[in-house]
PDB file of C-alpha atoms in Angstrom:
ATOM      1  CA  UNK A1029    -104.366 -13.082 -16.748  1.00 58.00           C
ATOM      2  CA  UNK A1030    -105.337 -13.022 -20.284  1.00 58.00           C
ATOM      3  CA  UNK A1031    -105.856 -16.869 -19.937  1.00 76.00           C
ATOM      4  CA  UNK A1032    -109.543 -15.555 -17.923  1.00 87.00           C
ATOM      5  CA  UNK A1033    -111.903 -14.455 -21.053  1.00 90.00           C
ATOM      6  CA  UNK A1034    -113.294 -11.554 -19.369  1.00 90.00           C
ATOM      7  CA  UNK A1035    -109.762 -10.115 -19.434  1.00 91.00           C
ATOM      8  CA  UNK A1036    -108.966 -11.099 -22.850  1.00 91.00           C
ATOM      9  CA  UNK A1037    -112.206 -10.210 -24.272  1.00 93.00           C
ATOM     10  CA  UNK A1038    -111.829  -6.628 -22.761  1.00 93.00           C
ATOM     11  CA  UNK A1039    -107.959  -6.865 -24.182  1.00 91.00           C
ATOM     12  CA  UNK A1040    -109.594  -7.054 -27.642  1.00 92.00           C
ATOM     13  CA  UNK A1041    -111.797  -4.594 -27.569  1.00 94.00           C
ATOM     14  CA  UNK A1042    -109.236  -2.056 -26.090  1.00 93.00           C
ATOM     15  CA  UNK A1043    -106.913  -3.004 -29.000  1.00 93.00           C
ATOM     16  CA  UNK A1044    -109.831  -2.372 -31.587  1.00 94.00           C
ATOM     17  CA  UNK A1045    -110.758   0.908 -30.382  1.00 95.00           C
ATOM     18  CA  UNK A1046    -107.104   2.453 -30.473  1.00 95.00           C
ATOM     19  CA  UNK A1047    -106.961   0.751 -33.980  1.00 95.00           C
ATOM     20  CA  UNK A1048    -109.895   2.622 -34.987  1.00 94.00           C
ATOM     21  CA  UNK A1049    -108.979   6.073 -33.890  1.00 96.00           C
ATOM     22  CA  UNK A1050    -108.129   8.821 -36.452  1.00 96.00           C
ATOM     23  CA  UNK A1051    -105.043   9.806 -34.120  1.00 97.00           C
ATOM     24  CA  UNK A1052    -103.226   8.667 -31.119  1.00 97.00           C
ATOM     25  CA  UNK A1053    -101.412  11.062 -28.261  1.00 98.00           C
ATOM     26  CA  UNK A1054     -98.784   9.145 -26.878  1.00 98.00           C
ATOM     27  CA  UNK A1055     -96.757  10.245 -23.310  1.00 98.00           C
ATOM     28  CA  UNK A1056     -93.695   8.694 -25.172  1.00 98.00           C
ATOM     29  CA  UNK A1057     -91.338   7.223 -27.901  1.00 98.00           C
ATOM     30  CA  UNK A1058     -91.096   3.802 -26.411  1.00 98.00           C
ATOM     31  CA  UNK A1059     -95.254   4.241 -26.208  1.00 98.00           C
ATOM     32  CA  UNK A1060     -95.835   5.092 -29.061  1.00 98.00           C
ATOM     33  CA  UNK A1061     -93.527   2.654 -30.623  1.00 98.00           C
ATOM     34  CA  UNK A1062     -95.716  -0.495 -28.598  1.00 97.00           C
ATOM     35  CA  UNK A1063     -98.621   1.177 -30.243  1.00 97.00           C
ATOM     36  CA  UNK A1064     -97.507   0.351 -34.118  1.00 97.00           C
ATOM     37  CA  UNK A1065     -95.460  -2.751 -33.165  1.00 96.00           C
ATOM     38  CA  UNK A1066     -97.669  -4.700 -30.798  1.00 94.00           C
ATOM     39  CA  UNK A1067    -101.043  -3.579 -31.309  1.00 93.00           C
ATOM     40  CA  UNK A1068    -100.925  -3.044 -34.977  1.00 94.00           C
ATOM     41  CA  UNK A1069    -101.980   0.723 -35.423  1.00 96.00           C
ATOM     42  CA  UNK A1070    -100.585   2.539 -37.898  1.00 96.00           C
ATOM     43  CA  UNK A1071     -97.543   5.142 -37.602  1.00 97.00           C
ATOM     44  CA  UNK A1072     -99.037   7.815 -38.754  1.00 97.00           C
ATOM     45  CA  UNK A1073    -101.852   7.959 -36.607  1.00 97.00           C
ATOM     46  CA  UNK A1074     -99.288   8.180 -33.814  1.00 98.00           C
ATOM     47  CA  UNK A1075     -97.994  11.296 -32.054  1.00 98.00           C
ATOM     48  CA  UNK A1076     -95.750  11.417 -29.414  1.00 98.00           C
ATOM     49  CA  UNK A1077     -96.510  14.367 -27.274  1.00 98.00           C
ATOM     50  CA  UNK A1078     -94.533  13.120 -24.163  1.00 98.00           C
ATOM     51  CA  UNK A1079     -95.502  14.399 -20.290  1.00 97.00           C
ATOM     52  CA  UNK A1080     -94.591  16.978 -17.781  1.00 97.00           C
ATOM     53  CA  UNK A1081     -94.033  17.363 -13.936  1.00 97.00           C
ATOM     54  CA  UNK A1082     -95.856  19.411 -11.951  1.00 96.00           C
ATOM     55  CA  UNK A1083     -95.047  23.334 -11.161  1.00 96.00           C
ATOM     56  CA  UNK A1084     -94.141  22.337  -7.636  1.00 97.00           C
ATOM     57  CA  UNK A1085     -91.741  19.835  -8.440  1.00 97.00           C
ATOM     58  CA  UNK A1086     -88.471  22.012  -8.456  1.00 97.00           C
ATOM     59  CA  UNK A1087     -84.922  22.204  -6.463  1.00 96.00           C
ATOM     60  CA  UNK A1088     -84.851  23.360  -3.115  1.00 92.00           C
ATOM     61  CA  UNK A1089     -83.852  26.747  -2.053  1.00 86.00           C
ATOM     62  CA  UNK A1090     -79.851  27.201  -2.623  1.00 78.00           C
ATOM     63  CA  UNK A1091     -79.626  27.949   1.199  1.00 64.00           C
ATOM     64  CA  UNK A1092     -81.768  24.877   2.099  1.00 58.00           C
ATOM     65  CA  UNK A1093     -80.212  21.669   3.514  1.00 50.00           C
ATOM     66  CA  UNK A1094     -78.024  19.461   2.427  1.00 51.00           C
ATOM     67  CA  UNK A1095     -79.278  15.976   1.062  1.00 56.00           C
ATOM     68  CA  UNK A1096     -79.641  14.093   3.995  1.00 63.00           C
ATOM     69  CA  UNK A1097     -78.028  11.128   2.653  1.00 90.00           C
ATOM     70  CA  UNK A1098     -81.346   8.753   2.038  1.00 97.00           C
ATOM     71  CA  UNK A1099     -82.032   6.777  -1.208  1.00 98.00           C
ATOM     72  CA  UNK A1100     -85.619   7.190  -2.137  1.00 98.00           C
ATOM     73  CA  UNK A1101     -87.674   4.999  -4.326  1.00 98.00           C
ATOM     74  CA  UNK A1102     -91.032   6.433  -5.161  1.00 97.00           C
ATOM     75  CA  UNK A1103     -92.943   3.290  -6.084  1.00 92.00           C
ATOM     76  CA  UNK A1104     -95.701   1.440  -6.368  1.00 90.00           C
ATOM     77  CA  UNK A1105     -96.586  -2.485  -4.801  1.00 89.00           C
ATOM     78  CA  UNK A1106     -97.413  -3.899  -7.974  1.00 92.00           C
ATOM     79  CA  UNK A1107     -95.069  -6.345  -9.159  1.00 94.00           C
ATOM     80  CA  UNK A1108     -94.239  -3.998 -12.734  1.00 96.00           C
ATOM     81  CA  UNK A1109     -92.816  -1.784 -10.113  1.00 97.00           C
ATOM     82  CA  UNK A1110     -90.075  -4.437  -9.169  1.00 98.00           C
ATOM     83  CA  UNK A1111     -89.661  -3.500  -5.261  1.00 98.00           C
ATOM     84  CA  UNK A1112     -89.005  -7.472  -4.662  1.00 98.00           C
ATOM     85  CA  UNK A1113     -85.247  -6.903  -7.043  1.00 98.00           C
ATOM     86  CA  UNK A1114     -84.781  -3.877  -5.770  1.00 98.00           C
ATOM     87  CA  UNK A1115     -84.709  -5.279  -1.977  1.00 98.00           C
ATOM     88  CA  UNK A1116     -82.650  -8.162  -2.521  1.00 98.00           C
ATOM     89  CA  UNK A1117     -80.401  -5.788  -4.234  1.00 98.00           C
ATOM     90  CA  UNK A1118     -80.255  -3.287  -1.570  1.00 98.00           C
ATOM     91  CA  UNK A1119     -79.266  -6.637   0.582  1.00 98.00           C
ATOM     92  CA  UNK A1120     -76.459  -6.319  -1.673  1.00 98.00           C
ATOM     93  CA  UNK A1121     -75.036  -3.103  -1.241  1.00 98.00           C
ATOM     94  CA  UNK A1122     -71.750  -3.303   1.458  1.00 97.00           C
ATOM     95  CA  UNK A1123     -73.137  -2.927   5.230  1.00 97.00           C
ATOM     96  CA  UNK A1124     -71.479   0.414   5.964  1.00 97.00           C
ATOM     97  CA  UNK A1125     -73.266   1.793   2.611  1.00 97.00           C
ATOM     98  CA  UNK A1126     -76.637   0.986   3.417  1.00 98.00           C
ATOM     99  CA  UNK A1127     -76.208   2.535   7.231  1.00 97.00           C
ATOM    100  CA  UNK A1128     -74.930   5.950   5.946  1.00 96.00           C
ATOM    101  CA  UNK A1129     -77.661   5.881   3.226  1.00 97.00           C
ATOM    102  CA  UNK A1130     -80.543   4.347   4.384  1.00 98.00           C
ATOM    103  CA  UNK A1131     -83.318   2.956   1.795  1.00 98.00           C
ATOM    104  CA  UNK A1132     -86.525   4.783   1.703  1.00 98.00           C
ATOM    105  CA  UNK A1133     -89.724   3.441  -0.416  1.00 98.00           C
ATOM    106  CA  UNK A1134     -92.320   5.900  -0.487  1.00 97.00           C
ATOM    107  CA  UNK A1135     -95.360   4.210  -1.768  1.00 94.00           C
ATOM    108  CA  UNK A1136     -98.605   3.955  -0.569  1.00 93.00           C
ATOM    109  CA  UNK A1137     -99.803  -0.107   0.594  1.00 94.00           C
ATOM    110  CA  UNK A1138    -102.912  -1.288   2.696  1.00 94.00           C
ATOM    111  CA  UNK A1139    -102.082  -2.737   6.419  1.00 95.00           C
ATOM    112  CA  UNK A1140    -101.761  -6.147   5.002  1.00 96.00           C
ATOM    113  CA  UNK A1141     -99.716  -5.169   2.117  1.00 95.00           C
ATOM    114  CA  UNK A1142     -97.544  -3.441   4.038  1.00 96.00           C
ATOM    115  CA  UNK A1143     -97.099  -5.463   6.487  1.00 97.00           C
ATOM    116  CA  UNK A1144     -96.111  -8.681   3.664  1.00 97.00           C
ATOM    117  CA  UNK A1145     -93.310  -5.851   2.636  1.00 97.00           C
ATOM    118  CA  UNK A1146     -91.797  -5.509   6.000  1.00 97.00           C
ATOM    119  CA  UNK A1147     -91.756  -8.953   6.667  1.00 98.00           C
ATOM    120  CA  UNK A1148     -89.873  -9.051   3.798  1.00 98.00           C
ATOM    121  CA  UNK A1149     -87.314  -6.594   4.538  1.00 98.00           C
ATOM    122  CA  UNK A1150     -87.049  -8.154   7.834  1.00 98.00           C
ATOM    123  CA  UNK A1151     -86.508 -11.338   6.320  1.00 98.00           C
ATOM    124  CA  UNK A1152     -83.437  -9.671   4.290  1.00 98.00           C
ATOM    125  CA  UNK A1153     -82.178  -8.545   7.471  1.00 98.00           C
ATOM    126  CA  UNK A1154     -82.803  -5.028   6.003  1.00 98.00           C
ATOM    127  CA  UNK A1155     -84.905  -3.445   8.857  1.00 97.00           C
ATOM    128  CA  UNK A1156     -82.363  -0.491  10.305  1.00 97.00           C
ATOM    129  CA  UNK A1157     -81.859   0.398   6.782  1.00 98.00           C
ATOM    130  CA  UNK A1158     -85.500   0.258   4.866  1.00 98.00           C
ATOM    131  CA  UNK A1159     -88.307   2.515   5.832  1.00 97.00           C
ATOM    132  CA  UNK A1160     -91.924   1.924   4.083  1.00 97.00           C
ATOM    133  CA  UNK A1161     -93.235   5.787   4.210  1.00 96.00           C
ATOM    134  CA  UNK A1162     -96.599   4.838   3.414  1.00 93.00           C
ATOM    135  CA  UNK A1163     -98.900   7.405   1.638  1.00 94.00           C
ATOM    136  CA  UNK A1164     -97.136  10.791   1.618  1.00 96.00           C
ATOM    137  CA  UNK A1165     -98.708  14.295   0.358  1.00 96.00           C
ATOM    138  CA  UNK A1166     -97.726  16.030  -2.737  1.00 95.00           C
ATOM    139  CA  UNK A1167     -95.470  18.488  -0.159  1.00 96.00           C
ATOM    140  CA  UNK A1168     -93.863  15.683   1.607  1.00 97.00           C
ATOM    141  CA  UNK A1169     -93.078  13.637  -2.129  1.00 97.00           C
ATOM    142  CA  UNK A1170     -91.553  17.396  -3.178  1.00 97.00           C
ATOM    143  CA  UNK A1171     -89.748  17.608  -0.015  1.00 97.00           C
ATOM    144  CA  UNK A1172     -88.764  13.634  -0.084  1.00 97.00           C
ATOM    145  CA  UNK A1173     -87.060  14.568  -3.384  1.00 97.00           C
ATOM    146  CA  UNK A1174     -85.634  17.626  -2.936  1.00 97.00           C
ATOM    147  CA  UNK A1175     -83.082  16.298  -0.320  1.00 96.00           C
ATOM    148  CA  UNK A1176     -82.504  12.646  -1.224  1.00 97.00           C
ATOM    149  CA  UNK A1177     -78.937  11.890  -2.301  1.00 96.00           C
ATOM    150  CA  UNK A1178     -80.224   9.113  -4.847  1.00 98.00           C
ATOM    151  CA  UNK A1179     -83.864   8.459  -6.348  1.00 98.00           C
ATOM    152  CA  UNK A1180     -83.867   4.839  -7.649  1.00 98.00           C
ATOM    153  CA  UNK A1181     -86.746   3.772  -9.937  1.00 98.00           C
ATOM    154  CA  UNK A1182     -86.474  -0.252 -10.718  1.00 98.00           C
ATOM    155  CA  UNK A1183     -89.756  -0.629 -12.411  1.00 98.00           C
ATOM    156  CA  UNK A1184     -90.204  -3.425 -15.421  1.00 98.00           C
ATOM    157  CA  UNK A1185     -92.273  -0.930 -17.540  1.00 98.00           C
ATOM    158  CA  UNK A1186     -93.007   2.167 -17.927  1.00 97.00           C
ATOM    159  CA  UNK A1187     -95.482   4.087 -20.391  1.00 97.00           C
ATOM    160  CA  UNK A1188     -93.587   7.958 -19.340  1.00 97.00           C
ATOM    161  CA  UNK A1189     -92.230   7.230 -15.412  1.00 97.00           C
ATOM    162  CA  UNK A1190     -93.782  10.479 -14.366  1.00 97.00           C
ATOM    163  CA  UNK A1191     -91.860   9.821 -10.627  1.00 97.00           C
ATOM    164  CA  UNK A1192     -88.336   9.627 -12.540  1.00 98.00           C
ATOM    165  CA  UNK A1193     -89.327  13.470 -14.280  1.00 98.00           C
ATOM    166  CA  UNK A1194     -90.340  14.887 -10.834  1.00 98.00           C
ATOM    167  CA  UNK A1195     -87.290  13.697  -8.790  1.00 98.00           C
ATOM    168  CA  UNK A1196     -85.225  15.279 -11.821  1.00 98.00           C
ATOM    169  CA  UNK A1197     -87.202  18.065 -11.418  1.00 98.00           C
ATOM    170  CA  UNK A1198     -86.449  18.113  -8.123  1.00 97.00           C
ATOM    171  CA  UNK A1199     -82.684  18.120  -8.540  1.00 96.00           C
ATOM    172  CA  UNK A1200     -81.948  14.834  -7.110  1.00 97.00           C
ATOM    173  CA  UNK A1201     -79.529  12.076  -9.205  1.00 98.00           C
ATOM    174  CA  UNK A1202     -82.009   9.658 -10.660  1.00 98.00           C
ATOM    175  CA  UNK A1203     -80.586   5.672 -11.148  1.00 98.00           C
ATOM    176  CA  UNK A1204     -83.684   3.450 -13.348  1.00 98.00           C
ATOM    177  CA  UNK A1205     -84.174   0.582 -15.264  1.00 98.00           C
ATOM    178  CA  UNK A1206     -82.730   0.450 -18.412  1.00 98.00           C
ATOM    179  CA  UNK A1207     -86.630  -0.244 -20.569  1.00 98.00           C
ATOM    180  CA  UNK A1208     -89.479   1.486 -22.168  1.00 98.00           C
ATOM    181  CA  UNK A1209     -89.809   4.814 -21.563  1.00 98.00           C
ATOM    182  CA  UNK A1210     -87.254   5.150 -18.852  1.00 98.00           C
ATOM    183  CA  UNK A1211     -84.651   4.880 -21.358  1.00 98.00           C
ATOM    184  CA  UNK A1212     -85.794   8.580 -22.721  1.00 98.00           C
ATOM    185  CA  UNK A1213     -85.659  10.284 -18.971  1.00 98.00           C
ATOM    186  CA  UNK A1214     -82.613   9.129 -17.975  1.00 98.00           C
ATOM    187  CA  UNK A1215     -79.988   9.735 -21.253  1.00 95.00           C
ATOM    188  CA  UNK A1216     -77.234   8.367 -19.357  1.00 97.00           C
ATOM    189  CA  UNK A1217     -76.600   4.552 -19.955  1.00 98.00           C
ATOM    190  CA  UNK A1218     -74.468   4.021 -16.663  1.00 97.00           C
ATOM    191  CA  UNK A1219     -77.582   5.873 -14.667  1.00 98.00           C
ATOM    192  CA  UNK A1220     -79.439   2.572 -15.988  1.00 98.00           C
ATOM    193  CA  UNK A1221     -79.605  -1.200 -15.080  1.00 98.00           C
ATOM    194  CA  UNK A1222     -80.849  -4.201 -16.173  1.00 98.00           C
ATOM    195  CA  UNK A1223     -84.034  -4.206 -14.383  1.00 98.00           C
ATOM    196  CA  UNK A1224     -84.254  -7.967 -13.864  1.00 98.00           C
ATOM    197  CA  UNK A1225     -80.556  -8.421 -12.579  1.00 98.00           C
ATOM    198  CA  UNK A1226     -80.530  -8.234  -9.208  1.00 98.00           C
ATOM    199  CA  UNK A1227     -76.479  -7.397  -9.245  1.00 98.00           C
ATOM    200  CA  UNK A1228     -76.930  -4.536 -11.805  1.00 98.00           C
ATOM    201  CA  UNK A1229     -79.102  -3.026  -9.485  1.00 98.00           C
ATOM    202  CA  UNK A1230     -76.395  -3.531  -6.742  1.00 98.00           C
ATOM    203  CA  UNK A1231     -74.100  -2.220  -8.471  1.00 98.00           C
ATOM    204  CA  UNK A1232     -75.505   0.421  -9.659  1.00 98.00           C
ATOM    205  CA  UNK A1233     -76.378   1.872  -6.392  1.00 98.00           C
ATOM    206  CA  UNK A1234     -73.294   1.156  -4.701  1.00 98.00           C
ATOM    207  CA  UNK A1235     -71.054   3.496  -7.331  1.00 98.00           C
ATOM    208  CA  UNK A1236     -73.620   6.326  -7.486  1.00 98.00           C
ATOM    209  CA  UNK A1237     -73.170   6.000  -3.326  1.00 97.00           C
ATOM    210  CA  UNK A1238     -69.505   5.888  -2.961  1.00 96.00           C
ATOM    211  CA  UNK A1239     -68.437   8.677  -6.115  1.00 97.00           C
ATOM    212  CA  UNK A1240     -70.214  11.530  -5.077  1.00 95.00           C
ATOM    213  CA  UNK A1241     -68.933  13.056  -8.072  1.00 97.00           C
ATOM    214  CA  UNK A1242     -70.768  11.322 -10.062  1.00 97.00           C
ATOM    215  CA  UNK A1243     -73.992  11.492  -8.126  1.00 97.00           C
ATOM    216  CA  UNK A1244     -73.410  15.421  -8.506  1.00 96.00           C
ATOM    217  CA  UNK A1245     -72.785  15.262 -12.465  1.00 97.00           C
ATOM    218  CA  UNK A1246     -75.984  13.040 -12.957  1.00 98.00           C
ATOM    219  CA  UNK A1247     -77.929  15.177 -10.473  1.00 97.00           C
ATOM    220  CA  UNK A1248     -77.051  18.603 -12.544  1.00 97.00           C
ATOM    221  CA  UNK A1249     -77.948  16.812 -16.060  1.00 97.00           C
ATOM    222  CA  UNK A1250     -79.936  18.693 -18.686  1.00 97.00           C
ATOM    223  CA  UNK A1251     -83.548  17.644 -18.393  1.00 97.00           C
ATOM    224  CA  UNK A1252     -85.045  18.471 -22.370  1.00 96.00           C
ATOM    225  CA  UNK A1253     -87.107  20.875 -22.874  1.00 94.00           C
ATOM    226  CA  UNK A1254     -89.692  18.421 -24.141  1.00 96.00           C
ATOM    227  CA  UNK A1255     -90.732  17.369 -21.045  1.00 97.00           C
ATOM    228  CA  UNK A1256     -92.363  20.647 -20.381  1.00 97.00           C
ATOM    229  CA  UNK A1257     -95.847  21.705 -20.251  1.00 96.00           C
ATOM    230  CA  UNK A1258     -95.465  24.079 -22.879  1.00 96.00           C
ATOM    231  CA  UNK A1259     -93.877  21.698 -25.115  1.00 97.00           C
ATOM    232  CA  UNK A1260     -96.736  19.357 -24.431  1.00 97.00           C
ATOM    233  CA  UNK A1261     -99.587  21.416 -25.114  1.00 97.00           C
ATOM    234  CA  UNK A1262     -97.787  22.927 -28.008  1.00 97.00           C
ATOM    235  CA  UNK A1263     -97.573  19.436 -29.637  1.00 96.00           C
ATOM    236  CA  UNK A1264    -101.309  18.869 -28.352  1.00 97.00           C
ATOM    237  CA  UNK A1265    -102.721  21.774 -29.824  1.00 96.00           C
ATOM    238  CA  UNK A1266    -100.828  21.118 -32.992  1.00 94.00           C
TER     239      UNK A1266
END
């Protein structure tokens, strides 16, 4: 796209605005880091102040349900968000996997986009294990995450990946790409995969599936106490 002059003119003048600024809050290391090395502002105009989830982004009750067993990606169309991989991936995963945990993208799409996913999935031979949710409301997302047994996040790119912070926030095991920011919410380097390889995706999700275990010790992870509100504003303010 930056081949169209309209885009690449716009481009430049972004990049000589945040060049100009006297300082620079950034939502993250791996931010702030593309700040100095690709658009040429200087470190020490550069503060990382990092994000937060929402107050009603926490565990469910302790008496609550069980996870029903579902693997939720909270996602977006766009291609950065990498739903294509993650499909042919799921297509992957051994038959009897996918039934007991069945694949659920909650994103929202227009009819036509929608309906170019499904066709997809279809195509995949994915349809009694992939459900589009469409647009959801800040309860159902909480609710979604509170009782998935897996949150996957396959996305290219990410300046924070606010949805990875609110499904840990939620309690639930959180699997992502192993890039940008994502690298700083999940600490783990087996919870991460090689966002373009279709087979570390697979694999991925099949062992977090089948060692429950594991799931459990990646679910009950420390978050850090950056990625709090209070920590934010703190760093704000200062």
């Amino acid at each position: 796209c930056f081949h169209d002059p309209g885009v690449a003119a716009e481009r430049r003048a972004r990049t000589w605005f945040l060049r100009g600024c006297d300082r620079l809050l950034s939502i993250s290391e791996a931010t702030s880091d593309d700040l100095v090395e690709l658009l040429g502002v200087p470190a020490e105009r550069v503060v990382t102040v990092h994000g937060a989830a929402g107050a009603r982004f926490v565990p469910a009750e302790p008496d609550a349900a069980a996870a029903d067993g579902f693997v939720l990606c909270p996602s977006g169309a766009e291609w950065r968000k990498n739903l294509d991989r993650l499909l042919v991936a799921w297509a992957g995963v051994d038959t009897a996997t996918r039934a007991a945990h069945p694949l659920v993208v909650q994103c929202h799409m227009d009819p036509a986009t929608r309906a170019a996913w499904e066709d997809r999935r279809d195509g995949l031979g994915l349809a009694e294990t992939v459900r589009f949710t469409g647009e959801v409301t800040d309860d159902e997302l909480v609710a979604l995450m509170q009782t998935a047994a897996l949150a996957v996040f396959p996305s290219l790119y990410e300046g924070l990946g606010l949805p990875v912070l609110e499904a840990r926030r939620c309690g639930a095991a959180v699997v992502c790409g192993d890039n940008s920011s994502l690298r700083e919410l999940v600490a783990d380097p087996r919870a991460r995969f090689d966002a373009t390889d279709v087979g570390a995706i697979t694999e991925t999700l099949a062992h977090y599936l089948t060692d429950g275990p594991a799931r459990r010790a990646l679910a009950a992870a420390p978050i850090d106490e950056r990625y709090t509100w209070r920590q934010v504003a703190g760093r704000v303010v200062e």
